[in-house]
Every structure is written in C-alpha cells, then in structure tokens.
Coordinates of C-alpha atoms in Angstrom, one line a residue:
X1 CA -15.2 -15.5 0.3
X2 CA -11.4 -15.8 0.9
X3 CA -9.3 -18.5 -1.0
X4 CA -6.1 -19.6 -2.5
X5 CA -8.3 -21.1 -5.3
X6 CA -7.9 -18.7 -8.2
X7 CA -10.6 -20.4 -10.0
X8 CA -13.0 -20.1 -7.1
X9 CA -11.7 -16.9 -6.5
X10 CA -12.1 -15.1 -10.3
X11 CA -15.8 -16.8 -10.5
X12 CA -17.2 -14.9 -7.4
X13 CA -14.5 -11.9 -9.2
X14 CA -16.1 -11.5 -12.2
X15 CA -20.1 -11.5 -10.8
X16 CA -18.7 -8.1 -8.7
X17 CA -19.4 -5.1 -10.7
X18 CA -17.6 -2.1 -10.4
X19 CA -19.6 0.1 -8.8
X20 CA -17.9 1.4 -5.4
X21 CA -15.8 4.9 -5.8
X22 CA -12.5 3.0 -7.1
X23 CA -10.3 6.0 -5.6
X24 CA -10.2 8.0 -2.8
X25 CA -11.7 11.4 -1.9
X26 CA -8.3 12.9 0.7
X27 CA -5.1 11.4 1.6
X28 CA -3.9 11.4 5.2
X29 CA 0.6 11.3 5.3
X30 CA 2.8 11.1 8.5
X31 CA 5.7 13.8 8.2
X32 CA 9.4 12.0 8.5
X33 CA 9.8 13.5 12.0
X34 CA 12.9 11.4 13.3
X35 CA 13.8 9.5 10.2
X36 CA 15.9 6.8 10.0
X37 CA 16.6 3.6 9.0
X38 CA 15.2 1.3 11.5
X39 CA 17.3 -2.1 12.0
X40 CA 14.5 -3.8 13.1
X41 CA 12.5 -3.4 9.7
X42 CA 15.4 -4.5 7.8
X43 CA 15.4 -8.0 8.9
X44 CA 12.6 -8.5 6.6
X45 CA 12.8 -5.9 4.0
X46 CA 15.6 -6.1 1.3
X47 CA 14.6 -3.3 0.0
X48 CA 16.6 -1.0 3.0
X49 CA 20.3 0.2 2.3
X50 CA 21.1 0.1 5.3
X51 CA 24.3 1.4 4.5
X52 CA 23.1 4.5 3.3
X53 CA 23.3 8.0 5.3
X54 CA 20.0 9.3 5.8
X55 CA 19.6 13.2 5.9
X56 CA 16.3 14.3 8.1
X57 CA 16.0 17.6 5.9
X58 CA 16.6 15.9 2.8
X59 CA 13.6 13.6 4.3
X60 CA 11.5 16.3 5.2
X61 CA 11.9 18.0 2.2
X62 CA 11.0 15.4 -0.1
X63 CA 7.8 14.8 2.1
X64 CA 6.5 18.4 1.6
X65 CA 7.3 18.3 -1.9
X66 CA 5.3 15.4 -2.2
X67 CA 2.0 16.8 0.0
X68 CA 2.3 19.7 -2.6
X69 CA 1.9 17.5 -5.5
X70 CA -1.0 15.6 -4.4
X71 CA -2.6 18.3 -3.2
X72 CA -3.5 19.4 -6.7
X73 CA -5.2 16.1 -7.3
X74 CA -6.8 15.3 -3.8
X75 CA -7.3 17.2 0.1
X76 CA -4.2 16.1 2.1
X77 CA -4.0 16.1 6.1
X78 CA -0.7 15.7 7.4
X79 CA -0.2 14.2 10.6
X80 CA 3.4 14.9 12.2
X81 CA 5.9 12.5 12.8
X82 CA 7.9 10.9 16.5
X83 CA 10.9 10.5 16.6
X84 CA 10.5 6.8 18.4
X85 CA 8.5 5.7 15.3
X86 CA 11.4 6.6 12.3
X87 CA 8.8 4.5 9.8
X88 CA 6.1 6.3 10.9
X89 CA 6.2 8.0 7.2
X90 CA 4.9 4.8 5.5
X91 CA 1.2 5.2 7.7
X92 CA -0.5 3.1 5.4
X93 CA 0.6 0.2 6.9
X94 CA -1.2 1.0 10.3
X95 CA -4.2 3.3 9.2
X96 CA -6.8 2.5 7.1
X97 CA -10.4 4.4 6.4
X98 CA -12.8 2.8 4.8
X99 CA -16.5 4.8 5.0
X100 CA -17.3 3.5 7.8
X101 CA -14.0 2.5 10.0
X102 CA -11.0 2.9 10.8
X103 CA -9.3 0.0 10.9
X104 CA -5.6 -0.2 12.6
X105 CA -3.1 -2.9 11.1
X106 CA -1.2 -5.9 13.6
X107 CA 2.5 -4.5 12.4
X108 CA 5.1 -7.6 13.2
X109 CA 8.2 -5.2 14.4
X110 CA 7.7 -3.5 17.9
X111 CA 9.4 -0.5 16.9
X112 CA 5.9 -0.3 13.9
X113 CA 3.7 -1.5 17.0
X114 CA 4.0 1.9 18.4
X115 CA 2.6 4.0 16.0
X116 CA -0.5 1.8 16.1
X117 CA -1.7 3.3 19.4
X118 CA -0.9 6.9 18.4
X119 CA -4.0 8.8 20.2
X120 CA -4.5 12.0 17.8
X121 CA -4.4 9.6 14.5
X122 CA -7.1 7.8 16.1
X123 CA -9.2 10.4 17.9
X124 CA -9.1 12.1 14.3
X125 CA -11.0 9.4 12.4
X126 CA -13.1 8.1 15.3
X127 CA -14.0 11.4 16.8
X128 CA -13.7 14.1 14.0
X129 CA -14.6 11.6 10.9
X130 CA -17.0 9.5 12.7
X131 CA -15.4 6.5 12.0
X132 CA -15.5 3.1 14.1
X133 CA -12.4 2.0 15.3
X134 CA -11.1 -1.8 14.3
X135 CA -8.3 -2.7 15.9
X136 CA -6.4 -5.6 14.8
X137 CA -4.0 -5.3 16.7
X138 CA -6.0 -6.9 19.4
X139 CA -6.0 -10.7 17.1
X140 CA -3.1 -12.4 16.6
X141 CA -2.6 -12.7 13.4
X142 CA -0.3 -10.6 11.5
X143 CA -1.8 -8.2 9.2
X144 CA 0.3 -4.8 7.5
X145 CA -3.1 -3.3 5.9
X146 CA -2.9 -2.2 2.6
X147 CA 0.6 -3.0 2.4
X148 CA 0.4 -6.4 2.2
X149 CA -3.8 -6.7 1.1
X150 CA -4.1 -4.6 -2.4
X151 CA -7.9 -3.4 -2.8
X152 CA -10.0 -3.3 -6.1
X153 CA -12.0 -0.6 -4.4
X154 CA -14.5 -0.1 -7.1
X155 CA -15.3 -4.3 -7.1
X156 CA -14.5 -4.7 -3.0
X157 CA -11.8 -7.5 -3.7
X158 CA -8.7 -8.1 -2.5
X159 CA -5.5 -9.6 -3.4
X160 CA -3.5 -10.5 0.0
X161 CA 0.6 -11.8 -0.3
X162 CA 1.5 -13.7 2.6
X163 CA 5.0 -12.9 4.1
X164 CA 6.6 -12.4 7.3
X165 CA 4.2 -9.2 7.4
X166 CA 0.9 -11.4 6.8
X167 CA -0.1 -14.6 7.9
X168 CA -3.2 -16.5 7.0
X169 CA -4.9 -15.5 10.2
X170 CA -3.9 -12.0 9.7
X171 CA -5.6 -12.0 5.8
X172 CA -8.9 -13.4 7.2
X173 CA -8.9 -10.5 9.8
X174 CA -8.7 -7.8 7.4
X175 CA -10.5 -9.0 4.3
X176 CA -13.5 -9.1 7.4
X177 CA -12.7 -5.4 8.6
X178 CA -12.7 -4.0 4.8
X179 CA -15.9 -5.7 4.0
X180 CA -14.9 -7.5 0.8
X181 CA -16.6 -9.5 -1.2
X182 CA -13.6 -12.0 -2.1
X183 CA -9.8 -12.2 -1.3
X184 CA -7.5 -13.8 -3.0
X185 CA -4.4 -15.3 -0.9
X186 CA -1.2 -16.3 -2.6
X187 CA 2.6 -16.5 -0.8
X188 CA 5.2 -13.8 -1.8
X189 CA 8.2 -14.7 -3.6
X190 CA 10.7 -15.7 -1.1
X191 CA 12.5 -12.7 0.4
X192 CA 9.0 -10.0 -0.1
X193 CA 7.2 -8.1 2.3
X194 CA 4.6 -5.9 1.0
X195 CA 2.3 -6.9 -1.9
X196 CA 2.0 -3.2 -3.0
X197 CA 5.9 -3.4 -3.7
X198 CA 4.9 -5.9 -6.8
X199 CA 1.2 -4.9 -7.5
X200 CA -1.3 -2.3 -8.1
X201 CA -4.4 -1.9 -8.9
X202 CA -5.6 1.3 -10.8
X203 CA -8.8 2.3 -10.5
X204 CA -10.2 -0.7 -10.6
X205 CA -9.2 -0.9 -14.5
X206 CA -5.8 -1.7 -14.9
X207 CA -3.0 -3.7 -13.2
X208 CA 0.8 -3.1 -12.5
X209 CA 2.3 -6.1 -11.8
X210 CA 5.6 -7.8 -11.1
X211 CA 5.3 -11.2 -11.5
X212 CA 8.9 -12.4 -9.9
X213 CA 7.3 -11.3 -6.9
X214 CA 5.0 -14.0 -6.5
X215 CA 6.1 -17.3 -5.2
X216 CA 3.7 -19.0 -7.7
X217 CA 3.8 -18.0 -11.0
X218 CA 0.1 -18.7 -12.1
X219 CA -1.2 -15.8 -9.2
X220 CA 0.3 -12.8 -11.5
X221 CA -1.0 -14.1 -15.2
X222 CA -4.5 -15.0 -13.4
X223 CA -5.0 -11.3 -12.0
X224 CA -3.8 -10.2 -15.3
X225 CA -5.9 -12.3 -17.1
X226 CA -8.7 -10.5 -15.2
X227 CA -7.6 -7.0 -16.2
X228 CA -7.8 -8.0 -19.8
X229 CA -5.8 -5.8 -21.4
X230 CA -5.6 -3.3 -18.9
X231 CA -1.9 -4.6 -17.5
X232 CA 1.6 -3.3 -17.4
X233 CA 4.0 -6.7 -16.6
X234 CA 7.4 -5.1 -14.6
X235 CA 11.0 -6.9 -14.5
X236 CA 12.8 -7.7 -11.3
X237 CA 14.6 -4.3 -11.9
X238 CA 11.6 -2.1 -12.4
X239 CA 10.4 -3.7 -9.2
X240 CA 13.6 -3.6 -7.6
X241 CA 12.9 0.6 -8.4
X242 CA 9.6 1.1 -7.3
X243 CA 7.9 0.4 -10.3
X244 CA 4.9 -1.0 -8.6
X245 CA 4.4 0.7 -6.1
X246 CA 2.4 3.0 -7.7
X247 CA -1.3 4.6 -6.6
X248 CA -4.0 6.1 -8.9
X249 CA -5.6 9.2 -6.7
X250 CA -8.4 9.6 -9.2
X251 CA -9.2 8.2 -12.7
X252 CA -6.8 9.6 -13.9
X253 CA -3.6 10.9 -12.1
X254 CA -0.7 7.8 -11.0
X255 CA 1.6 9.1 -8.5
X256 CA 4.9 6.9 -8.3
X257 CA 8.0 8.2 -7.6
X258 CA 10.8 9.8 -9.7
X259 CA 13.0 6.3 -9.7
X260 CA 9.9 4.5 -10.3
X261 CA 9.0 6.4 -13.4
X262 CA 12.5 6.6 -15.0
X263 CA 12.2 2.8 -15.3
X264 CA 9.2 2.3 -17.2
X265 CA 10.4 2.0 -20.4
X266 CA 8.4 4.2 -23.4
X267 CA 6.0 1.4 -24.4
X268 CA 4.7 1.2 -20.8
X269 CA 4.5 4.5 -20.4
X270 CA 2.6 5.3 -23.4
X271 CA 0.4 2.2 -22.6
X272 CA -0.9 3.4 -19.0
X273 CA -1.1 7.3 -21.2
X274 CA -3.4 5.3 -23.9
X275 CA -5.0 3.7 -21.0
X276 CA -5.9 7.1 -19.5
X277 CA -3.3 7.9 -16.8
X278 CA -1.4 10.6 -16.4
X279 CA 2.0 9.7 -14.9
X280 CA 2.7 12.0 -12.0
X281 CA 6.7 11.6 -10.9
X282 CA 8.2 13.0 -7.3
X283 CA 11.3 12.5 -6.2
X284 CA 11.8 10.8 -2.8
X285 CA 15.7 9.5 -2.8
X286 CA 16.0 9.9 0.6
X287 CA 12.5 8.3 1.7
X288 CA 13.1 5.4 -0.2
X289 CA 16.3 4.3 1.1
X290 CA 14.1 2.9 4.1
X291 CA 12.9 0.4 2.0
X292 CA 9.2 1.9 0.7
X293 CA 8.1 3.9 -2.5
X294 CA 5.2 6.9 -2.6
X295 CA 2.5 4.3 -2.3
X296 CA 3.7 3.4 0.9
X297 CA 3.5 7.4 2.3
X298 CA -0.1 7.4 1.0
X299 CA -3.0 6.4 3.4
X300 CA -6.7 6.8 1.6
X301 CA -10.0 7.9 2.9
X302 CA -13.1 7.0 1.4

C-alpha cells in the first residue's frame, strides 16, 4: 500500500512486525574525487554555501577519516570519485542494495544524472554481488532513493517527502523496487530536498525527527506517535546542523557528524544513550558545505 492517509497508512504499520535485519551488513562510499560545489544542485538545496571555498584535500581527508570510523562498526567498499560528478560523494542518492537488487535512483539535476550510469558501480552489484539491476532512471518520475524515501528496514515501510527531488510518480516507483509493505507520502516543508535531512529512522526503534520540515504538521507527531517513546524532536537549528541526518549502522552505533552531534543538547543525547545508542561523531566541515551530512556519504547493503 502507498498513501497520504496516515490513518490508512499506521493501520497496515502497525500489523508489520519487525522482523527484517533493521541495519545493514557493509557500507559502499564514493571518494570526493573532484569536489566542488555544484551550481546546479544549489538551485534546490539551501543547505549549500555556495560562497564557501572548498579545499579537495580537506575533502578527501575528511572522507578517509570517515571510512576509518565505520569501518570499526561495519565492511566498507570505497568506490573512487570523477571529477565530472563533484556530488558523487553523497552515492546514496543513486545506489541502492537491497538483497536482491540494485536499484539506481532518477536524480532531477543532469550534472547527478551522470553518476547513475557509472559502469564499475553497477557491474559490482550486478556482476560481483549478484544483484538485479532496477533502473529508475528509465520512468519518469523523479525519485532520489533513500534520500528522499526513509526505510524502516526491519518493518519494510517507508516514509517518502515529496520535493523538487520526488514526485508522486517517482514515490510509487521506488516504494515498488524496495518491496515495501506500505509507504507513507507527505510534501516537504517548502524550500526541502531530502527527507533524510529531517528524519531518521533507527533501527527500526527510534525516530529523529524535525518536524519544521514537514509541510503538514500532523505527518511528524503521527510517525512519532508510532515510535512511542522511542523519538528525539529536533529544532529548525539542529536541522539546519545536520541533526537528522543521522544513520544507525548496527543496533547500536549512530554515526552523524561532528556539527550534528554538538547540537544535540544533553537531554537528547542521554535519551538516544538510555535508548541504547552509542553516538559516533566525525567531522566532515568541508563535505558538508555542499549541502549533505554523513548520512548522505553512506549507501547500505543488505
């Protein structure tokens, strides 16, 4: 089922038990060969300074450091970087792995468009991994993969914001391609463009949300209302800093990034500790001045 109905949607919800592996078992990255900020991607993302310089060893060196770190959690396979694709870094986006596919995103710039057809990603997964290939960039709708659909993995439901990077058509392509058992739709807050900017789910038991990111203020409380009391509520400046996007590698380790974590106040942080997370903080200054957080450097493989 895929609705905007959130009463429909939480019925069908709460009959799915959680039963899938909520996390993944390796990460795949794309190094920040080339990076820059792109002027294409900033038309739609206000999260970009623009502005800024950007320093491609600063870049790099931030990527490694963050490979290292989640490498004591989970197997990471690092995939270089081109230096016609400067936002290659945030791959999760394009690529996704689910057991049995890989599934390729419809990204809405051209300049994104090209690393959708990058040959080794996808001889890797289809050839090496054994995966078959979905490619939605064959439909027409618009459809930025786990940037703009959020997974409960564990329940096979999905919680899809609809922006400039998403469209309806694009929604019902992917919550097809993953398999899932319901998706929820709901409309970003005027001026988003990733969903995993203002939530998170946790391994399938807890919920990082800002709700000024949603353009209808029931969506939030009714997803937190389904993590009971498993939910950390975020202002418009711990969004604004990454707060949310955040991603839980196993049951227990949360990987955000250094900016992200300095604005969770104490009571949150001891919250998601109580709750059984440990809070693992890289820096990534330079990454995130094009306008995405460590979530968005992650792509999962199940």
């Amino acid at each position: 089922m895929i609705t905007r109905d959130l009463q429909a949607f939480f019925a069908v919800a709460a009959t799915c038990e959680a039963v899938a592996p909520a996390c993944a078992k390796a990460v795949f990255m794309v190094s920040p060969q080339g990076f820059r900020l792109a002027g294409q991607s900033a038309t739609d993302n206000c999260y970009m300074q623009m502005s800024a310089s950007v320093d491609a060893a600063s870049a790099h060196a931030e990527h490694r450091a963050l490979q290292t770190a989640i490498r004591g959690c989970l197997p990471v396979i690092s995939f270089p970087g081109d230096t016609d694709t400067p936002d290659a870094v945030f791959a999760n986006n394009v690529f996704a792995v689910t057991p049995e596919r890989l599934i390729i995103g419809h990204m809405r710039h051209p300049i994104r468009q090209r690393e959708a057809v990058r040959d080794d990603i996808r001889r890797f997964f289809t050839e090496i991994l054994g995966r078959t290939l979905i490619d939605l960039g064959m439909q027409p709708g618009i459809c930025e993969l786990t940037g703009s659909l959020i997974i409960d993995r564990a329940r096979g439901i999905g919680y899809c914001g609809l922006s400039e990077r998403c469209d309806e058509e694009g929604a019902r392509a992917m919550h097809a391609a993953f398999g899932l058992r319901a998706t929820l739709v709901f409309d970003l807050a005027e001026g988003e463009y990733h969903t995993n900017v203002v939530l998170s789910i946790l391994a399938g038991r807890a919920a990082v949300i800002a709700p000024c990111g949603f353009r209808d203020g029931r969506v939030p409380e009714a997803i937190a209302g389904f993590y009971g009391g498993g939910v950390v509520r975020l202002s418009p400046v711990q969004k604004a800093d990454f707060a949310g996007n955040c991603i839980a590698l196993n049951g227990q380790d949360v990987f955000l990034s250094a900016r992200a974590a300095a604005s969770l106040d104490s009571r949150q942080q001891a919250f998601l500790g109580a709750s059984g997370f440990h809070l693992h903080a890289v820096p990534i200054p330079t990454l995130e001045l094009a306008g995405g957080s460590l979530r968005c450097c992650v792509g999962e493989i199940y």
